[in-house]
Amino acid sequence: MNRYVITFSKTGTICYISHLDLMRMFQRTFKKAGIKLVYSQGFNPHPKMGFAQPLSLGYWGLKELMEFETVNEYDTEELKKMIASMMPEGIEIIDCRPLEGVRKTLAANTVAAEYIIAIPVSESCDLTVEEIRERYLGQEAIVALKKQKKKKELAEVDIKPMIRNIEFALCDETLFVTAELDSGSTSNLSPELVIDTLLKCLELDIDRSEIAVMRKNIVFDFKEF
């Protein structure tokens, strides 16, 4: 089995292409580079490749991971060069290595993700970092409307247990929120719900389009890359 994983960043305006478009872009890249992927069996075969976790539209990603399986064995440095040479502006291939000793897929092993959220507060927030932390985390429950997996309906959920860690910092009229949130098939918390509940808690009237989100790392239930 020739199984590999690439680490890449997604920054700039290309963050506005969708997860599916990003997948198609990589598929075309492999085809143009002559890298033959292994395909699944069955009536609808598809290439054995996938991202550790989809990156939401508009988010930057500093350490994104994509795994794939090839028919032939490759030198990882050569493989990295072949892929990197065809990437558009905004996608940088950081690393390529064999994916060894990992059971199942990276997606199945994902447990959390780390984000940086930048919220412009200017003069609308006169609280200190300590006061912000106390007001937000001091709530008995942080209630948000979350879509349910099976029914696909919105329901009130306490997201506080899904926040593994959260820190706040104020710099140049910007509130920076660094958060490690549950991510994966067992428990998953979108940064959007943290943003919604934080703005409501702090009574901030800020348009969502002015808030930037960056995923800086994905956490697995084994030693990280």
PDB file of C-alpha atoms in Angstrom:
ATOM      1  CA  MET A   1       0.000   0.000   0.000  1.00  0.00           C
ATOM      2  CA  ASN A   2       1.482   3.347  -1.093  1.00  0.00           C
ATOM      3  CA  ARG A   3      -0.244   5.748   1.257  1.00  0.00           C
ATOM      4  CA  TYR A   4       0.865   9.366   1.598  1.00  0.00           C
ATOM      5  CA  VAL A   5      -0.201  12.576   3.313  1.00  0.00           C
ATOM      6  CA  ILE A   6       0.525  16.131   2.237  1.00  0.00           C
ATOM      7  CA  THR A   7       0.481  19.161   4.490  1.00  0.00           C
ATOM      8  CA  PHE A   8      -0.553  22.402   2.805  1.00  0.00           C
ATOM      9  CA  SER A   9      -1.760  25.905   3.569  1.00  0.00           C
ATOM     10  CA  LYS A  10      -4.732  27.671   2.003  1.00  0.00           C
ATOM     11  CA  THR A  11      -4.529  31.463   2.300  1.00  0.00           C
ATOM     12  CA  GLY A  12      -5.585  34.578   0.464  1.00  0.00           C
ATOM     13  CA  THR A  13      -8.507  34.821  -1.941  1.00  0.00           C
ATOM     14  CA  ILE A  14      -8.412  31.094  -2.757  1.00  0.00           C
ATOM     15  CA  CYS A  15     -10.014  30.535   0.640  1.00  0.00           C
ATOM     16  CA  TYR A  16     -13.286  31.319  -1.152  1.00  0.00           C
ATOM     17  CA  ILE A  17     -13.241  28.153  -3.257  1.00  0.00           C
ATOM     18  CA  SER A  18     -15.345  25.370  -1.801  1.00  0.00           C
ATOM     19  CA  HIS A  19     -14.252  22.074  -0.302  1.00  0.00           C
ATOM     20  CA  LEU A  20     -15.555  20.180  -3.347  1.00  0.00           C
ATOM     21  CA  ASP A  21     -13.756  22.499  -5.757  1.00  0.00           C
ATOM     22  CA  LEU A  22     -10.548  22.025  -3.781  1.00  0.00           C
ATOM     23  CA  MET A  23     -10.957  18.257  -4.035  1.00  0.00           C
ATOM     24  CA  ARG A  24     -11.513  18.503  -7.795  1.00  0.00           C
ATOM     25  CA  MET A  25      -8.443  20.733  -8.122  1.00  0.00           C
ATOM     26  CA  PHE A  26      -6.233  18.150  -6.433  1.00  0.00           C
ATOM     27  CA  GLN A  27      -7.720  15.368  -8.545  1.00  0.00           C
ATOM     28  CA  ARG A  28      -6.879  17.299 -11.728  1.00  0.00           C
ATOM     29  CA  THR A  29      -3.396  17.994 -10.382  1.00  0.00           C
ATOM     30  CA  PHE A  30      -2.691  14.308  -9.803  1.00  0.00           C
ATOM     31  CA  LYS A  31      -3.950  13.489 -13.289  1.00  0.00           C
ATOM     32  CA  LYS A  32      -1.834  16.186 -14.989  1.00  0.00           C
ATOM     33  CA  ALA A  33       1.242  15.131 -13.017  1.00  0.00           C
ATOM     34  CA  GLY A  34       0.756  11.505 -14.059  1.00  0.00           C
ATOM     35  CA  ILE A  35       0.273  10.318 -10.482  1.00  0.00           C
ATOM     36  CA  LYS A  36      -2.010   7.286 -10.633  1.00  0.00           C
ATOM     37  CA  LEU A  37      -4.327   7.029  -7.651  1.00  0.00           C
ATOM     38  CA  VAL A  38      -5.856   3.829  -6.325  1.00  0.00           C
ATOM     39  CA  TYR A  39      -9.626   3.692  -6.858  1.00  0.00           C
ATOM     40  CA  SER A  40     -12.267   2.165  -4.637  1.00  0.00           C
ATOM     41  CA  GLN A  41     -14.224  -0.883  -5.739  1.00  0.00           C
ATOM     42  CA  GLY A  42     -17.938  -1.082  -6.534  1.00  0.00           C
ATOM     43  CA  PHE A  43     -20.424   0.531  -8.907  1.00  0.00           C
ATOM     44  CA  ASN A  44     -19.182   4.073  -8.276  1.00  0.00           C
ATOM     45  CA  PRO A  45     -15.379   3.904  -7.940  1.00  0.00           C
ATOM     46  CA  HIS A  46     -13.633   7.034  -6.719  1.00  0.00           C
ATOM     47  CA  PRO A  47      -9.979   7.870  -6.014  1.00  0.00           C
ATOM     48  CA  LYS A  48      -8.746   7.019  -2.550  1.00  0.00           C
ATOM     49  CA  MET A  49      -7.998  10.518  -1.325  1.00  0.00           C
ATOM     50  CA  GLY A  50      -9.523  12.745   1.307  1.00  0.00           C
ATOM     51  CA  PHE A  51      -8.964  15.646   3.669  1.00  0.00           C
ATOM     52  CA  ALA A  52      -8.559  15.212   7.405  1.00  0.00           C
ATOM     53  CA  GLN A  53     -11.390  17.724   7.843  1.00  0.00           C
ATOM     54  CA  PRO A  54     -13.203  20.001   5.362  1.00  0.00           C
ATOM     55  CA  LEU A  55     -12.267  23.669   5.671  1.00  0.00           C
ATOM     56  CA  SER A  56     -15.235  26.015   5.696  1.00  0.00           C
ATOM     57  CA  LEU A  57     -15.624  28.521   2.882  1.00  0.00           C
ATOM     58  CA  GLY A  58     -13.743  31.729   3.652  1.00  0.00           C
ATOM     59  CA  TYR A  59     -11.503  30.184   6.306  1.00  0.00           C
ATOM     60  CA  TRP A  60      -7.718  30.235   6.008  1.00  0.00           C
ATOM     61  CA  GLY A  61      -5.890  26.999   6.800  1.00  0.00           C
ATOM     62  CA  LEU A  62      -2.267  26.930   7.924  1.00  0.00           C
ATOM     63  CA  LYS A  63      -1.795  23.182   8.344  1.00  0.00           C
ATOM     64  CA  GLU A  64      -4.307  21.316   6.215  1.00  0.00           C
ATOM     65  CA  LEU A  65      -3.856  17.602   5.593  1.00  0.00           C
ATOM     66  CA  MET A  66      -4.858  15.434   2.667  1.00  0.00           C
ATOM     67  CA  GLU A  67      -4.188  11.698   2.381  1.00  0.00           C
ATOM     68  CA  PHE A  68      -4.107   9.662  -0.804  1.00  0.00           C
ATOM     69  CA  GLU A  69      -3.117   6.243  -2.071  1.00  0.00           C
ATOM     70  CA  THR A  70      -1.117   5.680  -5.254  1.00  0.00           C
ATOM     71  CA  VAL A  71      -0.657   2.721  -7.566  1.00  0.00           C
ATOM     72  CA  ASN A  72       3.113   3.249  -7.737  1.00  0.00           C
ATOM     73  CA  GLU A  73       5.603   4.030  -4.996  1.00  0.00           C
ATOM     74  CA  TYR A  74       7.149   7.521  -5.005  1.00  0.00           C
ATOM     75  CA  ASP A  75       9.969   9.372  -3.358  1.00  0.00           C
ATOM     76  CA  THR A  76       8.179  11.853  -1.120  1.00  0.00           C
ATOM     77  CA  GLU A  77      10.375  14.827  -2.079  1.00  0.00           C
ATOM     78  CA  GLU A  78       9.759  14.147  -5.759  1.00  0.00           C
ATOM     79  CA  LEU A  79       6.057  13.715  -5.093  1.00  0.00           C
ATOM     80  CA  LYS A  80       5.966  17.027  -3.238  1.00  0.00           C
ATOM     81  CA  LYS A  81       7.663  18.829  -6.139  1.00  0.00           C
ATOM     82  CA  MET A  82       5.292  17.302  -8.700  1.00  0.00           C
ATOM     83  CA  ILE A  83       2.244  18.490  -6.781  1.00  0.00           C
ATOM     84  CA  ALA A  84       3.642  21.873  -5.685  1.00  0.00           C
ATOM     85  CA  SER A  85       4.575  22.870  -9.241  1.00  0.00           C
ATOM     86  CA  MET A  86       0.909  22.831 -10.273  1.00  0.00           C
ATOM     87  CA  MET A  87      -0.665  24.586  -7.312  1.00  0.00           C
ATOM     88  CA  PRO A  88      -2.392  27.961  -7.813  1.00  0.00           C
ATOM     89  CA  GLU A  89      -1.513  31.049  -5.807  1.00  0.00           C
ATOM     90  CA  GLY A  90      -2.667  30.656  -2.223  1.00  0.00           C
ATOM     91  CA  ILE A  91      -2.013  26.911  -1.961  1.00  0.00           C
ATOM     92  CA  GLU A  92       1.447  26.038  -0.630  1.00  0.00           C
ATOM     93  CA  ILE A  93       2.572  22.415  -0.281  1.00  0.00           C
ATOM     94  CA  ILE A  94       4.505  22.348   2.986  1.00  0.00           C
ATOM     95  CA  ASP A  95       5.324  18.674   3.351  1.00  0.00           C
ATOM     96  CA  CYS A  96       4.739  15.213   1.913  1.00  0.00           C
ATOM     97  CA  ARG A  97       5.384  11.976   3.762  1.00  0.00           C
ATOM     98  CA  PRO A  98       4.311   8.350   3.899  1.00  0.00           C
ATOM     99  CA  LEU A  99       1.228   7.766   6.030  1.00  0.00           C
ATOM    100  CA  GLU A 100       2.285   4.848   8.176  1.00  0.00           C
ATOM    101  CA  GLY A 101       0.970   3.319  11.360  1.00  0.00           C
ATOM    102  CA  VAL A 102      -2.392   5.107  11.102  1.00  0.00           C
ATOM    103  CA  ARG A 103      -5.503   2.976  11.238  1.00  0.00           C
ATOM    104  CA  LYS A 104      -8.534   4.031   9.218  1.00  0.00           C
ATOM    105  CA  THR A 105      -8.541   7.523   7.712  1.00  0.00           C
ATOM    106  CA  LEU A 106      -7.256  10.800   9.115  1.00  0.00           C
ATOM    107  CA  ALA A 107     -10.860  12.025   9.244  1.00  0.00           C
ATOM    108  CA  ALA A 108     -11.830   9.061  11.430  1.00  0.00           C
ATOM    109  CA  ASN A 109      -8.947   9.849  13.800  1.00  0.00           C
ATOM    110  CA  THR A 110      -9.642  13.583  14.128  1.00  0.00           C
ATOM    111  CA  VAL A 111     -10.731  14.738  17.595  1.00  0.00           C
ATOM    112  CA  ALA A 112     -10.207  18.524  17.635  1.00  0.00           C
ATOM    113  CA  ALA A 113      -9.076  21.574  15.681  1.00  0.00           C
ATOM    114  CA  GLU A 114      -7.354  24.792  16.715  1.00  0.00           C
ATOM    115  CA  TYR A 115      -8.564  28.134  15.385  1.00  0.00           C
ATOM    116  CA  ILE A 116      -7.655  31.799  15.557  1.00  0.00           C
ATOM    117  CA  ILE A 117     -10.613  34.178  15.248  1.00  0.00           C
ATOM    118  CA  ALA A 118     -10.020  37.904  14.696  1.00  0.00           C
ATOM    119  CA  ILE A 119     -12.888  40.198  15.663  1.00  0.00           C
ATOM    120  CA  PRO A 120     -12.595  43.988  15.090  1.00  0.00           C
ATOM    121  CA  VAL A 121     -13.948  45.612  18.239  1.00  0.00           C
ATOM    122  CA  SER A 122     -12.641  49.218  17.972  1.00  0.00           C
ATOM    123  CA  GLU A 123     -14.407  51.162  20.717  1.00  0.00           C
ATOM    124  CA  SER A 124     -17.403  48.843  20.925  1.00  0.00           C
ATOM    125  CA  CYS A 125     -15.793  46.751  23.667  1.00  0.00           C
ATOM    126  CA  ASP A 126     -14.453  48.366  26.831  1.00  0.00           C
ATOM    127  CA  LEU A 127     -13.800  45.108  28.678  1.00  0.00           C
ATOM    128  CA  THR A 128     -10.397  43.737  29.605  1.00  0.00           C
ATOM    129  CA  VAL A 129      -9.244  40.309  28.433  1.00  0.00           C
ATOM    130  CA  GLU A 130      -9.863  38.933  31.919  1.00  0.00           C
ATOM    131  CA  GLU A 131     -13.389  40.351  31.977  1.00  0.00           C
ATOM    132  CA  ILE A 132     -14.139  38.905  28.538  1.00  0.00           C
ATOM    133  CA  ARG A 133     -12.956  35.478  29.609  1.00  0.00           C
ATOM    134  CA  GLU A 134     -14.905  35.590  32.857  1.00  0.00           C
ATOM    135  CA  ARG A 135     -18.096  36.798  31.186  1.00  0.00           C
ATOM    136  CA  TYR A 136     -17.977  34.151  28.437  1.00  0.00           C
ATOM    137  CA  LEU A 137     -16.730  31.122  30.347  1.00  0.00           C
ATOM    138  CA  GLY A 138     -18.477  32.159  33.532  1.00  0.00           C
ATOM    139  CA  GLN A 139     -21.818  31.244  32.003  1.00  0.00           C
ATOM    140  CA  GLU A 140     -23.307  28.078  33.414  1.00  0.00           C
ATOM    141  CA  ALA A 141     -24.093  27.024  29.849  1.00  0.00           C
ATOM    142  CA  ILE A 142     -23.144  28.498  26.472  1.00  0.00           C
ATOM    143  CA  VAL A 143     -26.291  27.845  24.478  1.00  0.00           C
ATOM    144  CA  ALA A 144     -26.298  27.913  20.682  1.00  0.00           C
ATOM    145  CA  LEU A 145     -28.573  26.699  17.909  1.00  0.00           C
ATOM    146  CA  LYS A 146     -26.876  23.663  16.379  1.00  0.00           C
ATOM    147  CA  LYS A 147     -28.052  21.517  13.484  1.00  0.00           C
ATOM    148  CA  GLN A 148     -28.704  17.939  14.569  1.00  0.00           C
ATOM    149  CA  LYS A 149     -27.092  15.121  12.595  1.00  0.00           C
ATOM    150  CA  LYS A 150     -30.098  12.889  12.057  1.00  0.00           C
ATOM    151  CA  LYS A 151     -33.058  15.263  11.974  1.00  0.00           C
ATOM    152  CA  LYS A 152     -31.116  18.130  10.328  1.00  0.00           C
ATOM    153  CA  GLU A 153     -33.113  20.513  12.481  1.00  0.00           C
ATOM    154  CA  LEU A 154     -31.820  23.321  14.694  1.00  0.00           C
ATOM    155  CA  ALA A 155     -31.876  22.669  18.418  1.00  0.00           C
ATOM    156  CA  GLU A 156     -30.497  24.452  21.460  1.00  0.00           C
ATOM    157  CA  VAL A 157     -27.227  22.863  22.573  1.00  0.00           C
ATOM    158  CA  ASP A 158     -24.766  23.712  25.332  1.00  0.00           C
ATOM    159  CA  ILE A 159     -21.469  24.072  23.433  1.00  0.00           C
ATOM    160  CA  LYS A 160     -19.374  24.747  26.524  1.00  0.00           C
ATOM    161  CA  PRO A 161     -18.247  21.085  26.925  1.00  0.00           C
ATOM    162  CA  MET A 162     -17.098  21.123  23.266  1.00  0.00           C
ATOM    163  CA  ILE A 163     -14.693  24.006  23.894  1.00  0.00           C
ATOM    164  CA  ARG A 164     -11.466  22.302  24.961  1.00  0.00           C
ATOM    165  CA  ASN A 165      -9.579  25.522  25.475  1.00  0.00           C
ATOM    166  CA  ILE A 166     -10.101  29.190  24.658  1.00  0.00           C
ATOM    167  CA  GLU A 167      -7.883  32.237  25.157  1.00  0.00           C
ATOM    168  CA  PHE A 168      -8.441  35.917  24.445  1.00  0.00           C
ATOM    169  CA  ALA A 169      -6.072  38.748  23.511  1.00  0.00           C
ATOM    170  CA  LEU A 170      -6.648  42.397  22.557  1.00  0.00           C
ATOM    171  CA  CYS A 171      -4.332  44.079  20.047  1.00  0.00           C
ATOM    172  CA  ASP A 172      -4.866  47.153  17.854  1.00  0.00           C
ATOM    173  CA  GLU A 173      -8.631  47.228  18.412  1.00  0.00           C
ATOM    174  CA  THR A 174      -8.924  43.557  17.462  1.00  0.00           C
ATOM    175  CA  LEU A 175     -10.049  40.774  19.756  1.00  0.00           C
ATOM    176  CA  PHE A 176      -8.093  37.608  18.970  1.00  0.00           C
ATOM    177  CA  VAL A 177      -9.700  34.365  20.080  1.00  0.00           C
ATOM    178  CA  THR A 178      -7.557  31.229  20.081  1.00  0.00           C
ATOM    179  CA  ALA A 179      -9.720  28.154  20.579  1.00  0.00           C
ATOM    180  CA  GLU A 180      -9.355  24.392  20.502  1.00  0.00           C
ATOM    181  CA  LEU A 181     -12.741  22.925  19.612  1.00  0.00           C
ATOM    182  CA  ASP A 182     -14.098  19.404  19.262  1.00  0.00           C
ATOM    183  CA  SER A 183     -13.862  18.307  15.641  1.00  0.00           C
ATOM    184  CA  GLY A 184     -14.684  14.967  14.079  1.00  0.00           C
ATOM    185  CA  SER A 185     -17.414  12.376  13.797  1.00  0.00           C
ATOM    186  CA  THR A 186     -17.967  11.934  17.556  1.00  0.00           C
ATOM    187  CA  SER A 187     -18.275  15.592  18.549  1.00  0.00           C
ATOM    188  CA  ASN A 188     -17.957  18.628  16.313  1.00  0.00           C
ATOM    189  CA  LEU A 189     -18.191  22.334  17.093  1.00  0.00           C
ATOM    190  CA  SER A 190     -18.076  24.972  14.386  1.00  0.00           C
ATOM    191  CA  PRO A 191     -16.220  28.221  15.163  1.00  0.00           C
ATOM    192  CA  GLU A 192     -19.345  29.962  13.859  1.00  0.00           C
ATOM    193  CA  LEU A 193     -21.213  28.966  17.016  1.00  0.00           C
ATOM    194  CA  VAL A 194     -18.392  30.318  19.166  1.00  0.00           C
ATOM    195  CA  ILE A 195     -18.541  33.583  17.231  1.00  0.00           C
ATOM    196  CA  ASP A 196     -22.338  33.826  17.542  1.00  0.00           C
ATOM    197  CA  THR A 197     -22.394  33.128  21.267  1.00  0.00           C
ATOM    198  CA  LEU A 198     -19.403  35.368  21.999  1.00  0.00           C
ATOM    199  CA  LEU A 199     -20.884  38.368  20.169  1.00  0.00           C
ATOM    200  CA  LYS A 200     -24.170  37.844  21.983  1.00  0.00           C
ATOM    201  CA  CYS A 201     -22.457  37.475  25.348  1.00  0.00           C
ATOM    202  CA  LEU A 202     -20.353  40.624  24.879  1.00  0.00           C
ATOM    203  CA  GLU A 203     -23.274  42.513  23.284  1.00  0.00           C
ATOM    204  CA  LEU A 204     -21.236  43.324  20.174  1.00  0.00           C
ATOM    205  CA  ASP A 205     -22.971  44.341  16.946  1.00  0.00           C
ATOM    206  CA  ILE A 206     -20.361  43.310  14.383  1.00  0.00           C
ATOM    207  CA  ASP A 207     -21.064  42.098  10.855  1.00  0.00           C
ATOM    208  CA  ARG A 208     -19.878  38.530  10.270  1.00  0.00           C
ATOM    209  CA  SER A 209     -18.081  39.595   7.078  1.00  0.00           C
ATOM    210  CA  GLU A 210     -15.646  41.639   9.176  1.00  0.00           C
ATOM    211  CA  ILE A 211     -14.531  38.604  11.217  1.00  0.00           C
ATOM    212  CA  ALA A 212     -11.646  36.432  10.009  1.00  0.00           C
ATOM    213  CA  VAL A 213     -11.164  32.768  10.910  1.00  0.00           C
ATOM    214  CA  MET A 214      -8.006  30.712  10.493  1.00  0.00           C
ATOM    215  CA  ARG A 215      -7.557  27.020  11.289  1.00  0.00           C
ATOM    216  CA  LYS A 216      -3.995  26.557  12.457  1.00  0.00           C
ATOM    217  CA  ASN A 217      -3.927  22.883  13.380  1.00  0.00           C
ATOM    218  CA  ILE A 218      -5.868  19.615  13.387  1.00  0.00           C
ATOM    219  CA  VAL A 219      -5.596  17.333  16.413  1.00  0.00           C
ATOM    220  CA  PHE A 220      -5.748  13.545  16.201  1.00  0.00           C
ATOM    221  CA  ASP A 221      -6.111  10.725  18.713  1.00  0.00           C
ATOM    222  CA  PHE A 222      -2.517   9.740  17.967  1.00  0.00           C
ATOM    223  CA  LYS A 223       0.771  11.635  17.795  1.00  0.00           C
ATOM    224  CA  GLU A 224       0.350  14.654  15.567  1.00  0.00           C
ATOM    225  CA  PHE A 225       2.231  15.281  12.336  1.00  0.00           C
TER     226      PHE A 225
END
